[in-house]
Coordinates of C-alpha atoms in Angstrom, one line a residue:
M23 CA -43.9 -41.4 -47.2
R24 CA -42.7 -38.1 -45.8
T25 CA -39.6 -38.0 -43.7
N26 CA -39.5 -36.8 -40.1
I27 CA -37.8 -33.6 -41.3
E28 CA -40.4 -33.0 -43.9
Q29 CA -43.1 -33.5 -41.2
T30 CA -41.4 -31.1 -38.9
L31 CA -41.2 -28.5 -41.6
D32 CA -44.8 -29.0 -42.4
A33 CA -45.9 -28.7 -38.8
A34 CA -43.9 -25.5 -38.5
A35 CA -45.5 -24.1 -41.6
V36 CA -42.2 -23.8 -43.5
T37 CA -43.7 -23.1 -46.9
T38 CA -40.6 -21.5 -48.5
Q39 CA -39.1 -24.2 -50.7
A40 CA -35.6 -22.6 -50.5
I41 CA -35.6 -22.9 -46.7
R42 CA -36.9 -26.5 -46.8
E43 CA -34.1 -27.5 -49.2
F44 CA -31.5 -25.7 -47.1
V45 CA -32.6 -27.5 -43.9
Q46 CA -32.8 -30.9 -45.6
E47 CA -29.3 -30.5 -47.3
W48 CA -27.5 -29.7 -44.0
A49 CA -29.5 -32.2 -41.9
A50 CA -28.2 -34.9 -44.3
I51 CA -24.6 -33.6 -43.7
T52 CA -24.7 -33.0 -40.0
T53 CA -27.2 -35.8 -39.1
P54 CA -29.0 -34.4 -36.0
T55 CA -31.4 -36.6 -34.2
R56 CA -34.2 -34.2 -34.6
V57 CA -35.0 -30.8 -36.2
E58 CA -36.9 -27.9 -34.6
V59 CA -38.0 -24.6 -36.1
V60 CA -38.1 -21.8 -33.5
S61 CA -39.3 -18.3 -33.1
A62 CA -39.1 -15.7 -30.4
A63 CA -42.3 -17.1 -28.9
D64 CA -40.4 -20.2 -27.9
D65 CA -38.0 -18.3 -25.6
A66 CA -39.6 -19.2 -22.2
R67 CA -39.9 -22.9 -23.2
L68 CA -36.3 -23.1 -24.4
I69 CA -35.1 -21.3 -21.2
Q70 CA -36.8 -23.9 -19.1
E71 CA -35.4 -26.7 -21.2
A72 CA -31.9 -25.2 -20.8
L73 CA -32.3 -24.9 -17.1
D74 CA -33.5 -28.5 -16.8
A75 CA -30.5 -29.7 -18.9
G76 CA -28.0 -27.7 -16.8
E77 CA -27.0 -25.6 -19.8
L78 CA -28.2 -22.5 -17.9
L79 CA -28.3 -21.6 -14.2
R80 CA -30.5 -19.0 -12.6
A81 CA -28.9 -15.7 -11.9
G82 CA -31.6 -14.1 -9.8
E83 CA -35.1 -13.2 -10.9
G84 CA -35.5 -13.6 -14.6
R85 CA -31.8 -13.7 -15.3
Y86 CA -29.6 -16.6 -16.4
Y87 CA -26.0 -17.8 -16.4
A88 CA -24.0 -19.8 -18.9
R89 CA -20.5 -21.0 -18.7
S90 CA -18.3 -21.7 -21.7
H91 CA -15.8 -24.4 -22.3
V92 CA -12.5 -23.0 -21.0
N93 CA -11.0 -23.1 -24.5
D94 CA -14.0 -21.3 -26.1
T95 CA -14.2 -17.8 -24.7
A96 CA -13.6 -15.3 -27.5
R97 CA -13.5 -14.7 -31.3
S98 CA -10.5 -16.1 -33.1
E99 CA -9.4 -13.8 -35.9
A100 CA -6.8 -16.4 -37.1
R101 CA -9.5 -19.0 -37.6
T102 CA -12.0 -16.6 -39.2
V103 CA -11.9 -16.4 -43.0
V104 CA -13.7 -14.7 -45.9
A105 CA -14.1 -16.9 -48.9
T106 CA -15.2 -16.1 -52.5
S107 CA -14.6 -17.6 -56.0
N108 CA -12.7 -14.4 -57.0
P109 CA -9.0 -14.0 -55.9
S110 CA -9.2 -10.3 -56.4
D111 CA -11.4 -10.1 -53.3
R112 CA -8.3 -10.8 -51.2
G113 CA -7.5 -7.9 -48.9
V114 CA -4.8 -7.3 -46.2
Y115 CA -7.1 -8.0 -43.3
N116 CA -10.0 -10.2 -44.6
N117 CA -8.1 -13.5 -44.5
W118 CA -9.3 -14.5 -47.9
H119 CA -9.5 -18.1 -49.0
P120 CA -10.9 -19.8 -52.1
A121 CA -14.6 -20.7 -51.6
D122 CA -14.5 -24.2 -53.0
E123 CA -11.6 -25.2 -50.7
V124 CA -13.2 -23.7 -47.6
T125 CA -16.6 -25.2 -48.3
A126 CA -15.1 -28.7 -48.9
T127 CA -13.1 -28.5 -45.7
L128 CA -16.1 -27.4 -43.6
R129 CA -18.5 -30.0 -45.1
G130 CA -16.0 -32.6 -44.1
R131 CA -15.6 -31.4 -40.6
M132 CA -19.3 -30.9 -40.1
R133 CA -20.3 -34.4 -41.4
A134 CA -22.2 -36.3 -38.7
A135 CA -20.9 -33.7 -36.2
S136 CA -24.5 -33.0 -34.8
A137 CA -25.3 -36.7 -34.2
G138 CA -27.4 -37.1 -31.1
K139 CA -28.3 -33.4 -31.0
T140 CA -31.2 -31.2 -32.1
M141 CA -30.8 -29.0 -35.1
Y142 CA -32.5 -25.7 -34.4
V143 CA -33.8 -23.8 -37.4
V144 CA -33.6 -20.0 -36.6
P145 CA -35.2 -17.7 -39.2
Y146 CA -34.3 -14.1 -38.4
L147 CA -34.1 -10.6 -39.7
M148 CA -31.1 -8.4 -38.9
A149 CA -33.0 -5.2 -39.5
V150 CA -36.1 -3.3 -38.5
P151 CA -38.9 -4.9 -40.6
G152 CA -39.9 -2.7 -43.5
T153 CA -36.6 -1.0 -43.9
P154 CA -35.3 -0.4 -47.4
L155 CA -32.4 -2.8 -46.6
A156 CA -34.7 -5.7 -45.4
P157 CA -33.8 -7.8 -48.5
F158 CA -30.2 -8.0 -47.2
A159 CA -31.2 -8.7 -43.6
A160 CA -33.1 -12.0 -43.9
G161 CA -31.3 -15.1 -42.8
V162 CA -31.8 -18.7 -41.5
Q163 CA -29.3 -20.1 -39.0
L164 CA -29.0 -23.8 -38.3
T165 CA -27.4 -24.5 -34.9
D166 CA -27.0 -27.5 -32.7
D167 CA -26.7 -25.4 -29.5
R168 CA -29.8 -24.3 -27.5
T169 CA -27.9 -21.5 -25.7
V170 CA -27.0 -20.1 -29.1
V171 CA -30.7 -20.0 -30.0
L172 CA -31.5 -18.1 -26.8
H173 CA -28.8 -15.6 -27.6
M174 CA -30.1 -15.2 -31.2
I175 CA -33.6 -14.5 -29.8
R176 CA -32.1 -11.6 -27.8
M177 CA -29.9 -10.3 -30.6
A178 CA -32.2 -10.5 -33.7
R179 CA -35.8 -10.6 -34.7
V180 CA -36.6 -14.3 -34.9
G181 CA -39.5 -16.1 -36.6
L182 CA -40.8 -17.3 -40.0
H183 CA -43.4 -14.6 -40.1
L184 CA -40.6 -12.1 -40.8
F185 CA -40.3 -13.6 -44.3
D186 CA -43.9 -12.9 -45.2
D187 CA -43.4 -9.3 -46.3
L188 CA -40.1 -9.8 -48.2
D189 CA -40.2 -9.3 -52.0
D190 CA -38.2 -12.4 -52.5
P191 CA -38.3 -14.8 -49.5
D192 CA -35.8 -17.1 -51.2
F193 CA -33.1 -14.4 -51.0
F194 CA -31.7 -15.0 -47.5
V195 CA -28.4 -15.7 -45.9
R196 CA -27.8 -19.4 -45.2
G197 CA -25.9 -20.0 -42.0
V198 CA -24.8 -23.3 -40.5
H199 CA -23.3 -23.5 -37.0
V200 CA -21.9 -26.8 -35.7
T201 CA -20.3 -26.7 -32.2
G202 CA -18.1 -29.8 -32.6
D203 CA -16.3 -31.6 -29.8
L204 CA -14.8 -28.8 -27.8
D205 CA -12.5 -31.1 -26.0
A206 CA -10.9 -32.4 -29.1
L207 CA -10.4 -29.4 -31.4
N208 CA -6.8 -28.6 -30.5
Q209 CA -7.6 -24.9 -30.1
G210 CA -4.6 -22.7 -30.5
T211 CA -2.3 -25.4 -31.9
P212 CA -1.1 -26.1 -35.5
E213 CA -3.8 -28.8 -35.6
D214 CA -6.6 -26.4 -34.7
Q215 CA -9.8 -27.7 -36.3
R216 CA -12.0 -24.6 -35.7
L217 CA -12.9 -22.7 -38.9
F218 CA -15.4 -19.8 -39.2
A219 CA -16.1 -18.9 -42.8
T220 CA -18.2 -16.3 -44.6
I221 CA -18.6 -17.5 -48.2
A222 CA -19.4 -13.9 -49.2
D223 CA -20.3 -14.3 -52.9
Q224 CA -22.6 -17.3 -52.1
R225 CA -24.3 -15.5 -49.1
T226 CA -23.4 -18.5 -46.9
I227 CA -21.9 -18.7 -43.5
L228 CA -20.3 -21.9 -42.2
H229 CA -18.9 -21.9 -38.6
Y230 CA -17.4 -25.0 -37.0
G231 CA -15.8 -25.5 -33.6
S232 CA -17.2 -23.0 -31.1
A233 CA -20.3 -22.1 -29.0
Y234 CA -19.0 -18.7 -28.0
G235 CA -21.3 -15.9 -29.1
G236 CA -18.9 -14.0 -31.4
N237 CA -18.3 -17.2 -33.3
A238 CA -21.8 -18.8 -33.0
L239 CA -24.3 -16.0 -33.4
L240 CA -24.1 -16.0 -37.2
G241 CA -26.6 -13.2 -37.6
K242 CA -24.5 -10.8 -35.6
I243 CA -21.0 -10.4 -36.8
A244 CA -20.7 -12.8 -39.7
H245 CA -24.0 -11.6 -41.4
A246 CA -24.6 -8.1 -40.2
L247 CA -21.0 -7.0 -40.6
R248 CA -18.8 -9.2 -42.9
L249 CA -21.5 -10.4 -45.3
A250 CA -23.6 -7.2 -45.2
S251 CA -20.5 -5.2 -45.9
Y252 CA -19.8 -7.3 -49.0
D253 CA -23.5 -7.1 -50.0
G254 CA -23.4 -3.3 -49.6
W255 CA -20.3 -3.1 -51.8
V256 CA -21.6 -5.5 -54.5
S257 CA -25.0 -3.9 -54.7
G258 CA -23.6 -0.3 -54.4
R259 CA -26.4 0.5 -51.9
F260 CA -25.1 0.7 -48.4
L261 CA -22.4 0.5 -45.8
A262 CA -22.3 -2.0 -42.9
E263 CA -20.0 -0.9 -40.2
Q264 CA -19.0 -1.7 -36.6
F265 CA -20.4 1.6 -35.4
L266 CA -22.4 2.9 -32.5
L267 CA -25.5 5.0 -33.1
L268 CA -26.9 7.6 -30.7
G269 CA -29.2 10.6 -30.6
I270 CA -28.7 13.9 -28.8
V271 CA -31.9 15.7 -28.0
D272 CA -31.8 19.4 -27.3
T273 CA -34.9 19.8 -25.1
H274 CA -34.9 23.6 -25.6
T275 CA -35.1 23.5 -29.3
G276 CA -36.7 20.1 -29.8
R277 CA -34.0 19.2 -32.3
T278 CA -32.4 15.7 -32.3
Y279 CA -28.9 15.1 -33.7
H280 CA -27.7 11.7 -34.6
V281 CA -24.1 10.6 -34.3
C282 CA -22.5 7.3 -35.4
G283 CA -19.0 6.1 -35.4
G284 CA -16.3 3.5 -35.0
F285 CA -14.1 2.8 -32.0
P286 CA -11.5 0.0 -31.7
S287 CA -11.6 -2.4 -28.7
A288 CA -11.3 -0.8 -25.3
S289 CA -11.9 2.7 -26.6
G290 CA -15.2 3.4 -24.9
K291 CA -17.7 2.7 -27.7
T292 CA -20.5 1.0 -25.7
N293 CA -20.2 3.5 -22.8
L294 CA -20.5 6.4 -25.2
A295 CA -23.5 4.8 -27.0
M296 CA -25.3 4.4 -23.7
T297 CA -24.2 7.5 -22.0
L298 CA -26.2 10.0 -20.0
P299 CA -25.7 13.8 -20.0
P300 CA -23.5 15.3 -17.3
D301 CA -25.5 16.4 -14.3
A302 CA -24.8 20.0 -15.1
L303 CA -26.3 19.7 -18.6
G304 CA -29.1 17.2 -17.8
D305 CA -31.8 19.8 -17.8
R306 CA -31.2 20.7 -21.4
Y307 CA -29.9 17.5 -23.2
R308 CA -31.0 13.9 -23.4
V309 CA -29.1 11.1 -25.0
E310 CA -31.0 8.4 -26.8
F311 CA -29.6 4.9 -27.5
Y312 CA -29.9 3.2 -30.9
G313 CA -27.0 0.7 -30.9
D314 CA -23.6 0.1 -29.6
D315 CA -22.0 -2.2 -32.2
I316 CA -23.3 -2.2 -35.8
A317 CA -24.9 0.4 -38.0
W318 CA -26.1 0.1 -41.6
L319 CA -25.9 3.4 -43.6
W320 CA -27.5 4.4 -46.9
T321 CA -28.5 7.5 -48.9
G322 CA -32.0 8.8 -48.3
D323 CA -34.2 10.4 -50.9
D324 CA -33.6 13.8 -49.3
G325 CA -29.9 13.6 -50.0
R326 CA -28.9 12.9 -46.4
L327 CA -27.2 9.8 -44.9
Y328 CA -29.5 7.5 -43.0
G329 CA -28.6 4.8 -40.5
M330 CA -30.1 2.1 -38.4
N331 CA -29.0 -0.6 -35.9
P332 CA -29.7 -4.0 -37.5
E333 CA -29.5 -5.8 -34.1
N334 CA -32.3 -6.2 -31.6
G335 CA -30.2 -6.6 -28.5
I336 CA -26.7 -6.0 -27.1
F337 CA -24.0 -8.5 -26.4
G338 CA -21.8 -6.4 -24.1
V339 CA -18.5 -7.0 -22.3
A340 CA -19.3 -7.3 -18.6
K341 CA -15.8 -6.2 -17.3
D342 CA -15.9 -2.7 -15.8
T343 CA -19.6 -2.2 -16.5
N344 CA -21.1 -0.5 -13.4
E345 CA -23.4 2.3 -12.2
T346 CA -20.7 4.9 -13.0
T347 CA -19.4 3.7 -16.3
N348 CA -22.7 2.6 -17.8
P349 CA -25.8 2.9 -15.7
A350 CA -28.1 2.2 -18.6
A351 CA -26.5 -1.1 -19.2
V352 CA -26.8 -2.0 -15.5
D353 CA -30.6 -1.3 -15.7
A354 CA -30.9 -3.3 -19.0
M355 CA -29.5 -6.5 -17.4
G356 CA -31.5 -6.1 -14.1
P357 CA -34.0 -8.5 -12.5
G358 CA -36.7 -9.7 -14.9
S359 CA -34.7 -8.6 -18.0
G360 CA -34.1 -12.1 -19.3
A361 CA -30.4 -11.3 -19.6
I362 CA -28.0 -14.1 -20.1
F363 CA -24.5 -13.7 -18.5
T364 CA -21.6 -15.8 -19.8
N365 CA -18.3 -16.5 -18.0
V366 CA -18.8 -14.1 -15.0
A367 CA -18.6 -15.3 -11.4
R368 CA -21.7 -16.7 -9.8
H369 CA -22.8 -17.5 -6.2
D370 CA -24.0 -21.1 -5.7
L371 CA -26.8 -20.2 -3.2
T372 CA -28.1 -16.8 -4.3
G373 CA -27.4 -16.9 -8.0
E374 CA -25.8 -13.5 -7.7
V375 CA -23.3 -12.7 -10.5
W376 CA -20.1 -10.5 -10.3
W377 CA -17.2 -9.4 -12.5
E378 CA -14.2 -7.3 -12.1
G379 CA -15.3 -3.6 -12.1
N380 CA -18.9 -4.5 -11.2
T381 CA -18.2 -3.1 -7.7
R382 CA -15.1 -1.3 -6.4
E383 CA -14.1 -4.2 -4.3
T384 CA -14.3 -8.0 -4.7
P385 CA -17.0 -9.6 -2.5
T386 CA -15.5 -10.0 1.0
Q387 CA -17.6 -13.1 1.8
I388 CA -16.1 -15.6 -0.7
E389 CA -18.0 -18.8 0.4
G390 CA -20.2 -20.1 -2.3
W391 CA -18.7 -18.1 -5.1
R392 CA -17.4 -19.8 -8.2
D393 CA -15.2 -18.3 -10.8
W394 CA -15.9 -18.4 -14.6
T395 CA -14.3 -21.9 -14.8
G396 CA -16.7 -23.3 -12.2
Q397 CA -14.0 -23.5 -9.5
L398 CA -15.0 -22.5 -6.0
I399 CA -13.0 -19.4 -4.9
T400 CA -12.4 -21.1 -1.5
D401 CA -10.7 -24.0 -3.3
R402 CA -8.1 -21.8 -5.0
D403 CA -4.4 -22.4 -4.1
E404 CA -1.7 -19.8 -3.5
H405 CA -0.9 -19.6 -7.2
T406 CA -4.5 -18.8 -8.4
R407 CA -5.7 -16.9 -5.3
N408 CA -5.5 -13.5 -7.0
D409 CA -6.7 -14.6 -10.5
P410 CA -9.8 -12.8 -11.9
W411 CA -13.1 -14.2 -10.9
A412 CA -14.7 -13.4 -14.3
H413 CA -13.1 -14.0 -17.7
P414 CA -11.9 -10.7 -19.2
N415 CA -14.2 -11.3 -22.2
S416 CA -17.2 -12.2 -20.0
R417 CA -20.5 -11.1 -21.6
F418 CA -24.1 -10.1 -21.0
A419 CA -26.9 -10.4 -23.6
T420 CA -30.1 -8.5 -23.3
A421 CA -32.9 -7.1 -25.6
L422 CA -32.8 -3.5 -26.8
T423 CA -36.2 -3.0 -25.2
N424 CA -34.6 -3.4 -21.8
I425 CA -32.4 -0.3 -22.3
P426 CA -34.0 2.7 -20.4
T427 CA -32.5 5.2 -22.8
L428 CA -33.7 3.4 -26.0
A429 CA -34.7 6.0 -28.7
P430 CA -38.4 6.1 -29.6
A431 CA -37.2 6.1 -33.3
A432 CA -35.0 3.0 -32.8
D433 CA -37.6 0.8 -34.6
H434 CA -38.4 3.2 -37.4
P435 CA -37.9 1.3 -40.7
A436 CA -36.8 4.5 -42.4
G437 CA -33.8 4.9 -40.1
V438 CA -32.6 8.2 -38.8
P439 CA -30.6 11.0 -40.6
I440 CA -26.9 11.1 -39.6
D441 CA -25.4 14.4 -38.6
A442 CA -21.9 13.3 -37.6
I443 CA -19.6 10.4 -38.1
I444 CA -16.9 10.1 -35.4
F445 CA -13.8 7.9 -34.9
G446 CA -12.1 7.4 -31.6
G447 CA -9.2 5.4 -30.5
R448 CA -7.5 5.0 -27.1
T449 CA -4.2 7.0 -27.4
S450 CA -2.3 8.6 -24.5
D451 CA -0.9 11.4 -26.6
R452 CA -1.1 13.0 -30.1
E453 CA -4.8 12.9 -30.5
P454 CA -6.7 16.0 -29.0
L455 CA -10.0 15.7 -27.3
I456 CA -11.8 16.3 -30.6
R457 CA -11.0 17.6 -34.0
A458 CA -13.7 18.2 -36.7
I459 CA -13.1 17.2 -40.3
T460 CA -15.3 18.8 -43.0
D461 CA -13.8 17.2 -46.2
L462 CA -15.2 13.9 -47.3
A463 CA -11.9 12.4 -48.5
E464 CA -10.1 13.5 -45.3
G465 CA -12.9 12.0 -43.2
V466 CA -12.5 8.6 -44.9
Y467 CA -8.8 8.9 -44.7
D468 CA -9.1 9.5 -40.9
G469 CA -11.2 6.3 -40.6
L470 CA -8.7 4.3 -42.6
T471 CA -5.8 5.4 -40.3
L472 CA -7.8 4.9 -37.1
G473 CA -5.7 3.3 -34.4
A474 CA -5.7 2.6 -30.7
E475 CA -3.0 1.6 -28.2
A476 CA -3.2 -2.1 -27.8
T477 CA -4.2 -3.5 -24.4
F478 CA -2.9 -7.0 -24.9
A479 CA -0.2 -6.9 -22.2
A480 CA 0.1 -10.7 -22.1
E481 CA 1.2 -10.6 -25.7
G482 CA 3.8 -7.9 -25.1
L483 CA 1.9 -5.3 -27.2
D484 CA 0.6 -3.1 -24.4
G485 CA 0.8 0.6 -25.4
Q486 CA 1.7 0.0 -29.1
L487 CA -0.6 1.6 -31.7
R488 CA -2.6 -1.0 -33.6
Y489 CA -4.2 0.4 -36.8
D490 CA -7.9 -0.6 -37.1
P491 CA -9.4 0.9 -40.3
M492 CA -12.9 2.3 -39.4
S493 CA -12.8 -0.1 -36.4
M494 CA -13.5 -2.9 -39.0
R495 CA -10.1 -4.7 -39.1
P496 CA -11.5 -8.0 -37.9
F497 CA -14.6 -7.7 -40.1
L498 CA -13.5 -6.5 -43.5
S499 CA -14.7 -8.7 -46.3
Y500 CA -13.2 -7.2 -49.4
P501 CA -10.0 -5.2 -50.3
E502 CA -9.3 -2.0 -48.4
G503 CA -8.8 0.2 -51.5
D504 CA -12.2 -0.9 -52.8
Y505 CA -13.6 -0.3 -49.3
A506 CA -12.3 3.3 -49.2
Q507 CA -13.7 3.9 -52.7
H508 CA -17.1 2.5 -51.7
W509 CA -17.2 5.0 -48.8
L510 CA -16.4 7.8 -51.1
T511 CA -19.0 6.7 -53.6
I512 CA -21.9 6.3 -51.1
L513 CA -21.2 9.6 -49.2
G514 CA -20.3 11.4 -52.5
K515 CA -24.0 11.1 -53.5
L516 CA -25.1 13.1 -50.5
A517 CA -26.5 16.7 -50.9
H518 CA -26.2 17.2 -47.2
P519 CA -23.3 15.1 -45.9
P520 CA -22.5 14.6 -42.2
I521 CA -19.5 16.1 -40.5
F522 CA -16.6 13.9 -39.5
A523 CA -14.6 14.1 -36.3
H524 CA -12.0 12.2 -34.3
V525 CA -12.3 12.0 -30.5
N526 CA -10.0 10.8 -27.8
W527 CA -11.0 10.6 -24.1
F528 CA -7.7 8.9 -23.0
Q529 CA -4.9 11.6 -23.0
R530 CA -2.6 11.1 -20.0
D531 CA -0.3 13.4 -18.1
P532 CA 3.2 12.2 -19.1
D533 CA 4.5 12.7 -15.6
D534 CA 1.9 11.1 -13.3
G535 CA -0.1 9.0 -15.9
R536 CA -3.5 10.5 -14.9
Y537 CA -6.2 11.0 -17.5
L538 CA -6.5 14.7 -18.5
W539 CA -10.2 14.4 -19.3
P540 CA -12.8 12.8 -16.9
G541 CA -14.5 10.8 -19.6
Y542 CA -17.8 8.9 -19.4
R543 CA -20.8 11.2 -19.3
E544 CA -18.6 14.3 -19.7
N545 CA -17.7 13.1 -23.3
L546 CA -21.0 14.6 -24.4
R547 CA -19.5 18.0 -24.1
A548 CA -17.2 17.3 -27.0
L549 CA -20.0 16.1 -29.2
L550 CA -22.1 19.2 -28.4
W551 CA -19.2 21.4 -29.6
L552 CA -19.1 19.3 -32.8
I553 CA -22.8 19.9 -33.4
D554 CA -22.4 23.6 -32.8
H555 CA -19.5 23.8 -35.2
H556 CA -21.4 21.8 -37.9
H557 CA -24.2 24.4 -37.7
G558 CA -22.1 27.5 -37.6
R559 CA -22.4 28.2 -33.9
A560 CA -18.7 27.6 -33.1
N561 CA -15.7 28.4 -35.4
G562 CA -12.9 26.5 -33.7
Q563 CA -9.2 26.8 -34.7
H564 CA -7.8 25.3 -37.9
T565 CA -4.9 22.8 -37.7
P566 CA -3.3 20.5 -40.3
V567 CA -5.5 17.6 -39.1
G568 CA -8.8 19.4 -38.7
I569 CA -10.6 22.0 -36.5
V570 CA -10.3 21.8 -32.7
P571 CA -12.4 23.9 -30.3
T572 CA -11.1 27.1 -28.8
P573 CA -11.1 26.8 -25.0
D574 CA -14.1 29.2 -24.7
E575 CA -16.3 27.2 -27.1
L576 CA -16.6 24.0 -25.0
D577 CA -19.4 24.0 -22.5
L578 CA -17.5 23.2 -19.2
D579 CA -20.3 24.2 -16.8
G580 CA -20.0 22.1 -13.7
L581 CA -16.6 20.6 -14.7
N582 CA -13.4 21.5 -12.9
L583 CA -10.3 20.8 -14.9
R584 CA -6.8 21.3 -13.5
A585 CA -5.0 24.5 -14.7
G586 CA -3.5 23.9 -18.0
D587 CA -5.2 20.6 -18.8
L588 CA -7.7 22.1 -21.3
D589 CA -4.9 23.6 -23.3
R590 CA -3.1 20.3 -23.4
L591 CA -6.4 18.5 -24.4
L592 CA -6.7 20.7 -27.4
H593 CA -3.1 20.9 -28.4
I594 CA -1.6 19.5 -31.7
D595 CA 1.9 18.2 -31.0
H596 CA 3.6 18.8 -34.4
A597 CA 6.6 16.6 -33.6
R598 CA 4.5 13.7 -32.4
W599 CA 2.2 14.0 -35.5
G600 CA 5.2 14.1 -37.8
A601 CA 6.3 10.7 -36.5
E602 CA 2.7 9.5 -36.8
M603 CA 2.5 10.4 -40.5
H604 CA 5.6 8.2 -41.1
H605 CA 3.9 5.3 -39.6
R606 CA 0.7 6.0 -41.5
S607 CA 2.7 5.9 -44.7
E608 CA 3.8 2.3 -43.9
H609 CA 0.2 1.4 -42.9
L610 CA -1.4 2.7 -46.1
A611 CA 1.3 1.2 -48.3
Q612 CA -0.2 -2.2 -47.6
F613 CA -3.4 -1.3 -49.5
P614 CA -3.5 -1.7 -53.3
N615 CA -5.8 0.5 -55.4
L616 CA -6.1 3.1 -52.7
P617 CA -8.2 5.9 -54.2
E618 CA -6.3 8.9 -55.3
P619 CA -8.3 11.4 -53.1
I620 CA -7.1 9.4 -50.1
R621 CA -3.5 9.5 -51.3
D622 CA -3.7 13.2 -51.8
V623 CA -5.0 13.8 -48.3
H624 CA -2.1 11.8 -46.9
K625 CA 0.5 13.7 -48.9
R626 CA -1.0 17.1 -47.9
I627 CA -1.0 16.4 -44.2
T628 CA 2.4 14.8 -44.3
T629 CA 4.0 17.9 -45.9
Q630 CA 2.5 20.1 -43.3
F631 CA 4.2 18.3 -40.5
E632 CA 7.5 17.8 -42.3
W633 CA 8.5 14.6 -40.5
R634 CA 12.2 13.9 -40.0

């Protein structure tokens, strides 16, 4: 007699034996009450079930609201590990652990941990169907949280039919997510039971102890970044990076230029990815959105670098998102979008949502508003009266197709050719507005030494530079020296390599603290110069760390800068850079097996600044 699980898999037409065995194995471990196989077509039904169960609340027409457990609001780097059977995979930042130990620990913690719940089986593809990298994009996530399923439907392509065209439907990432008892996990203590593991060489992801998106949406970060990065290295075929991807269309020539790049936290990555042209340049240029968080990159048959966004949605930080900073995002989460908001403030009667930076002022009529913890604002005492209404890491999730600036080529399986790779970190001094880098090794070196001033004031780190190689520090899955060599190998095959650049929108006046550059939509002007330089239409001026624009090469039409600000924006401070090179030496000294071309670049730049 067939079991209930076998009958469920039969009814859902799960014919792939590997998927059946995977589901049965983990159902026996986690012991859910029932198993359900889902696809994107189930979204409306699952939304209604979540509303009926109180897991979601309405947030206006066709929008929804979720509230996290108060101890489950963000990723935890300390509880996130990469595990393999090979100790040589240990890096500085990947938090490597032995695979057998991690697997045994998680099997123990997950045992019977889904009792009384439904196990949802979520087959997905983290790629455009038909892409050359589709074999690395297939996955099946098991989860005991319905809200996680709804987020996965927004962030990935979901359904068993996606496996039909795969050459080997048994080659997929196996992901298991078990929420656990969030009241009893001892979060943030020495007894913390949470553990989020990517078993890289087994292509398995096991996450226990959270329902927050960054920990629970296994297809997103754990698969499309950590595991895909490892897959790309082992196969020698591609790079998987925490990169934005955008297109700049010159409507006069009809040419589209594609730019990707990495930015550490709070350095403007999402706003740049979804930017609009400045009003003064809007008649000529159009910016098209591909992705704000992840890009997969590979060598095309024509000798160019190609890229694509493997995600099917955005999981954006709500804080400071508004009509000025990111109008495309505001449209994408509008009425009827199906967007899900997490940990923002919500009004009991209207369902309206709000977060810090959504409007210039906090709502003046506070009756009916609840903060992200569920407390009525009117019930706050004198100690909490001025606390934020929304959690600083509050989120919105919405499908790519809701974004008004989405590129027509975003769903092309062949990807798009990459013209430029940029890095950008929030620094108040040292880094000019933009500096172009034409040498491959120097470009990779610049990515490895990428840093941003920390914004974690509560931890006493505010203003300190935190190095974040390629903006991948929390997502690296193998050693940094091998990572750098993999970059050199992949891009070294190109007959027509992209240009590199470093950008910085955050220079401040040392006297009054104001930003020297207006930022946001005006940032496109720096990228237009980069494109002109790459194609020989702008020469720039050479410095020890790359080529910066001359003041007359930037298109500043319609932009009024204070006298002297442009010169400061393009200035290389030799003394400040000399000190920086000393810190970079300490940073790079952590990484064994650093490729010789990277060491040579560092030595060359260091000698030019003669640090004392």
